[in-house]
């Protein structure tokens, strides 16, 4: 039997300025999925970690260990940390 994992709590509050179109998109997508708007934005932004050009840029940064540890705190293996699944 697979146990139910607790939902991660969104603990950081941020203020963003977005277009009305973007706000409406998030609102309706949240309604469609049953997630809160915060959860929709959080899940979407986590997908940026899969952008190979972004990861390449991040690896080229001089002090990238901290960025990787912050961005991939939930990763289980080293391979996942660099966008491999």
JSON list of C-alpha atoms in Angstrom, two decimals:
[
{"chain": "A", "resi": 1, "resn": "UNK", "atom": "CA", "xyz": [0.00, 0.00, 0.00]},
{"chain": "A", "resi": 2, "resn": "UNK", "atom": "CA", "xyz": [1.32, 3.43, -0.91]},
{"chain": "A", "resi": 3, "resn": "UNK", "atom": "CA", "xyz": [0.89, 5.96, 1.87]},
{"chain": "A", "resi": 4, "resn": "UNK", "atom": "CA", "xyz": [-0.39, 9.45, 1.19]},
{"chain": "A", "resi": 5, "resn": "UNK", "atom": "CA", "xyz": [2.35, 12.06, 1.31]},
{"chain": "A", "resi": 6, "resn": "UNK", "atom": "CA", "xyz": [1.52, 15.31, 3.08]},
{"chain": "A", "resi": 7, "resn": "UNK", "atom": "CA", "xyz": [1.14, 18.33, 0.85]},
{"chain": "A", "resi": 8, "resn": "UNK", "atom": "CA", "xyz": [4.13, 20.64, 1.08]},
{"chain": "A", "resi": 9, "resn": "UNK", "atom": "CA", "xyz": [3.29, 23.87, 2.86]},
{"chain": "A", "resi": 10, "resn": "UNK", "atom": "CA", "xyz": [3.89, 27.09, 1.02]},
{"chain": "A", "resi": 11, "resn": "UNK", "atom": "CA", "xyz": [5.68, 29.13, 3.63]},
{"chain": "A", "resi": 12, "resn": "UNK", "atom": "CA", "xyz": [7.22, 32.05, 1.76]},
{"chain": "A", "resi": 13, "resn": "UNK", "atom": "CA", "xyz": [5.07, 35.06, 0.92]},
{"chain": "A", "resi": 14, "resn": "UNK", "atom": "CA", "xyz": [5.96, 36.93, -2.28]},
{"chain": "A", "resi": 15, "resn": "UNK", "atom": "CA", "xyz": [4.49, 39.89, -4.07]},
{"chain": "A", "resi": 16, "resn": "UNK", "atom": "CA", "xyz": [4.51, 39.76, -7.86]},
{"chain": "A", "resi": 17, "resn": "UNK", "atom": "CA", "xyz": [3.24, 42.17, -10.48]},
{"chain": "A", "resi": 18, "resn": "UNK", "atom": "CA", "xyz": [1.69, 40.31, -13.42]},
{"chain": "A", "resi": 19, "resn": "UNK", "atom": "CA", "xyz": [-0.65, 41.19, -16.25]},
{"chain": "A", "resi": 20, "resn": "UNK", "atom": "CA", "xyz": [-4.40, 40.81, -15.86]},
{"chain": "A", "resi": 21, "resn": "UNK", "atom": "CA", "xyz": [-4.26, 38.04, -18.45]},
{"chain": "A", "resi": 22, "resn": "UNK", "atom": "CA", "xyz": [-1.73, 36.07, -16.39]},
{"chain": "A", "resi": 23, "resn": "UNK", "atom": "CA", "xyz": [-3.73, 36.57, -13.20]},
{"chain": "A", "resi": 24, "resn": "UNK", "atom": "CA", "xyz": [-6.90, 35.35, -14.92]},
{"chain": "A", "resi": 25, "resn": "UNK", "atom": "CA", "xyz": [-5.06, 32.33, -16.33]},
{"chain": "A", "resi": 26, "resn": "UNK", "atom": "CA", "xyz": [-3.79, 31.34, -12.88]},
{"chain": "A", "resi": 27, "resn": "UNK", "atom": "CA", "xyz": [-7.22, 31.93, -11.34]},
{"chain": "A", "resi": 28, "resn": "UNK", "atom": "CA", "xyz": [-9.04, 29.72, -13.85]},
{"chain": "A", "resi": 29, "resn": "UNK", "atom": "CA", "xyz": [-6.35, 27.05, -13.87]},
{"chain": "A", "resi": 30, "resn": "UNK", "atom": "CA", "xyz": [-6.56, 26.88, -10.08]},
{"chain": "A", "resi": 31, "resn": "UNK", "atom": "CA", "xyz": [-10.33, 26.52, -10.33]},
{"chain": "A", "resi": 32, "resn": "UNK", "atom": "CA", "xyz": [-9.91, 23.77, -12.95]},
{"chain": "A", "resi": 33, "resn": "UNK", "atom": "CA", "xyz": [-7.34, 21.78, -10.95]},
{"chain": "A", "resi": 34, "resn": "UNK", "atom": "CA", "xyz": [-8.74, 22.32, -7.47]},
{"chain": "A", "resi": 35, "resn": "UNK", "atom": "CA", "xyz": [-5.44, 23.75, -6.26]},
{"chain": "A", "resi": 36, "resn": "UNK", "atom": "CA", "xyz": [-5.03, 27.22, -4.79]},
{"chain": "A", "resi": 37, "resn": "UNK", "atom": "CA", "xyz": [-3.58, 29.95, -6.98]},
{"chain": "A", "resi": 38, "resn": "UNK", "atom": "CA", "xyz": [-0.44, 29.84, -4.82]},
{"chain": "A", "resi": 39, "resn": "UNK", "atom": "CA", "xyz": [-0.05, 26.10, -5.42]},
{"chain": "A", "resi": 40, "resn": "UNK", "atom": "CA", "xyz": [-0.53, 26.51, -9.19]},
{"chain": "A", "resi": 41, "resn": "UNK", "atom": "CA", "xyz": [2.19, 29.18, -9.37]},
{"chain": "A", "resi": 42, "resn": "UNK", "atom": "CA", "xyz": [4.50, 27.14, -7.13]},
{"chain": "A", "resi": 43, "resn": "UNK", "atom": "CA", "xyz": [4.12, 23.99, -9.25]},
{"chain": "A", "resi": 44, "resn": "UNK", "atom": "CA", "xyz": [4.58, 25.90, -12.50]},
{"chain": "A", "resi": 45, "resn": "UNK", "atom": "CA", "xyz": [7.70, 27.71, -11.33]},
{"chain": "A", "resi": 46, "resn": "UNK", "atom": "CA", "xyz": [9.28, 24.45, -10.13]},
{"chain": "A", "resi": 47, "resn": "UNK", "atom": "CA", "xyz": [9.25, 23.33, -13.77]},
{"chain": "A", "resi": 48, "resn": "UNK", "atom": "CA", "xyz": [11.81, 26.04, -14.58]},
{"chain": "A", "resi": 49, "resn": "UNK", "atom": "CA", "xyz": [14.34, 23.65, -13.04]},
{"chain": "A", "resi": 50, "resn": "UNK", "atom": "CA", "xyz": [13.93, 21.46, -16.14]},
{"chain": "A", "resi": 51, "resn": "UNK", "atom": "CA", "xyz": [15.16, 24.18, -18.55]},
{"chain": "A", "resi": 52, "resn": "UNK", "atom": "CA", "xyz": [18.53, 22.88, -19.80]},
{"chain": "A", "resi": 53, "resn": "UNK", "atom": "CA", "xyz": [19.79, 26.33, -20.85]},
{"chain": "A", "resi": 54, "resn": "UNK", "atom": "CA", "xyz": [18.93, 27.75, -17.43]},
{"chain": "A", "resi": 55, "resn": "UNK", "atom": "CA", "xyz": [20.75, 24.89, -15.71]},
{"chain": "A", "resi": 56, "resn": "UNK", "atom": "CA", "xyz": [23.75, 25.35, -17.98]},
{"chain": "A", "resi": 57, "resn": "UNK", "atom": "CA", "xyz": [23.82, 29.06, -17.14]},
{"chain": "A", "resi": 58, "resn": "UNK", "atom": "CA", "xyz": [23.51, 28.30, -13.44]},
{"chain": "A", "resi": 59, "resn": "UNK", "atom": "CA", "xyz": [26.37, 25.79, -13.58]},
{"chain": "A", "resi": 60, "resn": "UNK", "atom": "CA", "xyz": [28.57, 28.42, -15.22]},
{"chain": "A", "resi": 61, "resn": "UNK", "atom": "CA", "xyz": [28.07, 30.78, -12.27]},
{"chain": "A", "resi": 62, "resn": "UNK", "atom": "CA", "xyz": [31.04, 31.05, -9.96]},
{"chain": "A", "resi": 63, "resn": "UNK", "atom": "CA", "xyz": [29.26, 30.20, -6.72]},
{"chain": "A", "resi": 64, "resn": "UNK", "atom": "CA", "xyz": [26.50, 27.88, -7.85]},
{"chain": "A", "resi": 65, "resn": "UNK", "atom": "CA", "xyz": [26.43, 25.28, -5.05]},
{"chain": "A", "resi": 66, "resn": "UNK", "atom": "CA", "xyz": [24.16, 27.39, -2.87]},
{"chain": "A", "resi": 67, "resn": "UNK", "atom": "CA", "xyz": [21.75, 28.07, -5.74]},
{"chain": "A", "resi": 68, "resn": "UNK", "atom": "CA", "xyz": [21.56, 24.37, -6.61]},
{"chain": "A", "resi": 69, "resn": "UNK", "atom": "CA", "xyz": [21.03, 23.36, -2.98]},
{"chain": "A", "resi": 70, "resn": "UNK", "atom": "CA", "xyz": [18.22, 25.91, -2.62]},
{"chain": "A", "resi": 71, "resn": "UNK", "atom": "CA", "xyz": [16.56, 25.06, -5.92]},
{"chain": "A", "resi": 72, "resn": "UNK", "atom": "CA", "xyz": [16.83, 21.29, -5.54]},
{"chain": "A", "resi": 73, "resn": "UNK", "atom": "CA", "xyz": [16.32, 20.85, -1.81]},
{"chain": "A", "resi": 74, "resn": "UNK", "atom": "CA", "xyz": [13.63, 18.26, -2.55]},
{"chain": "A", "resi": 75, "resn": "UNK", "atom": "CA", "xyz": [15.78, 16.21, -4.98]},
{"chain": "A", "resi": 76, "resn": "UNK", "atom": "CA", "xyz": [16.70, 12.71, -3.86]},
{"chain": "A", "resi": 77, "resn": "UNK", "atom": "CA", "xyz": [19.76, 12.10, -6.03]},
{"chain": "A", "resi": 78, "resn": "UNK", "atom": "CA", "xyz": [22.57, 14.10, -7.59]},
{"chain": "A", "resi": 79, "resn": "UNK", "atom": "CA", "xyz": [21.15, 13.29, -11.04]},
{"chain": "A", "resi": 80, "resn": "UNK", "atom": "CA", "xyz": [17.86, 14.94, -10.19]},
{"chain": "A", "resi": 81, "resn": "UNK", "atom": "CA", "xyz": [19.69, 18.05, -9.08]},
{"chain": "A", "resi": 82, "resn": "UNK", "atom": "CA", "xyz": [20.89, 18.80, -12.57]},
{"chain": "A", "resi": 83, "resn": "UNK", "atom": "CA", "xyz": [17.54, 18.25, -14.23]},
{"chain": "A", "resi": 84, "resn": "UNK", "atom": "CA", "xyz": [17.79, 14.55, -15.01]},
{"chain": "A", "resi": 85, "resn": "UNK", "atom": "CA", "xyz": [14.90, 12.34, -14.02]}
]
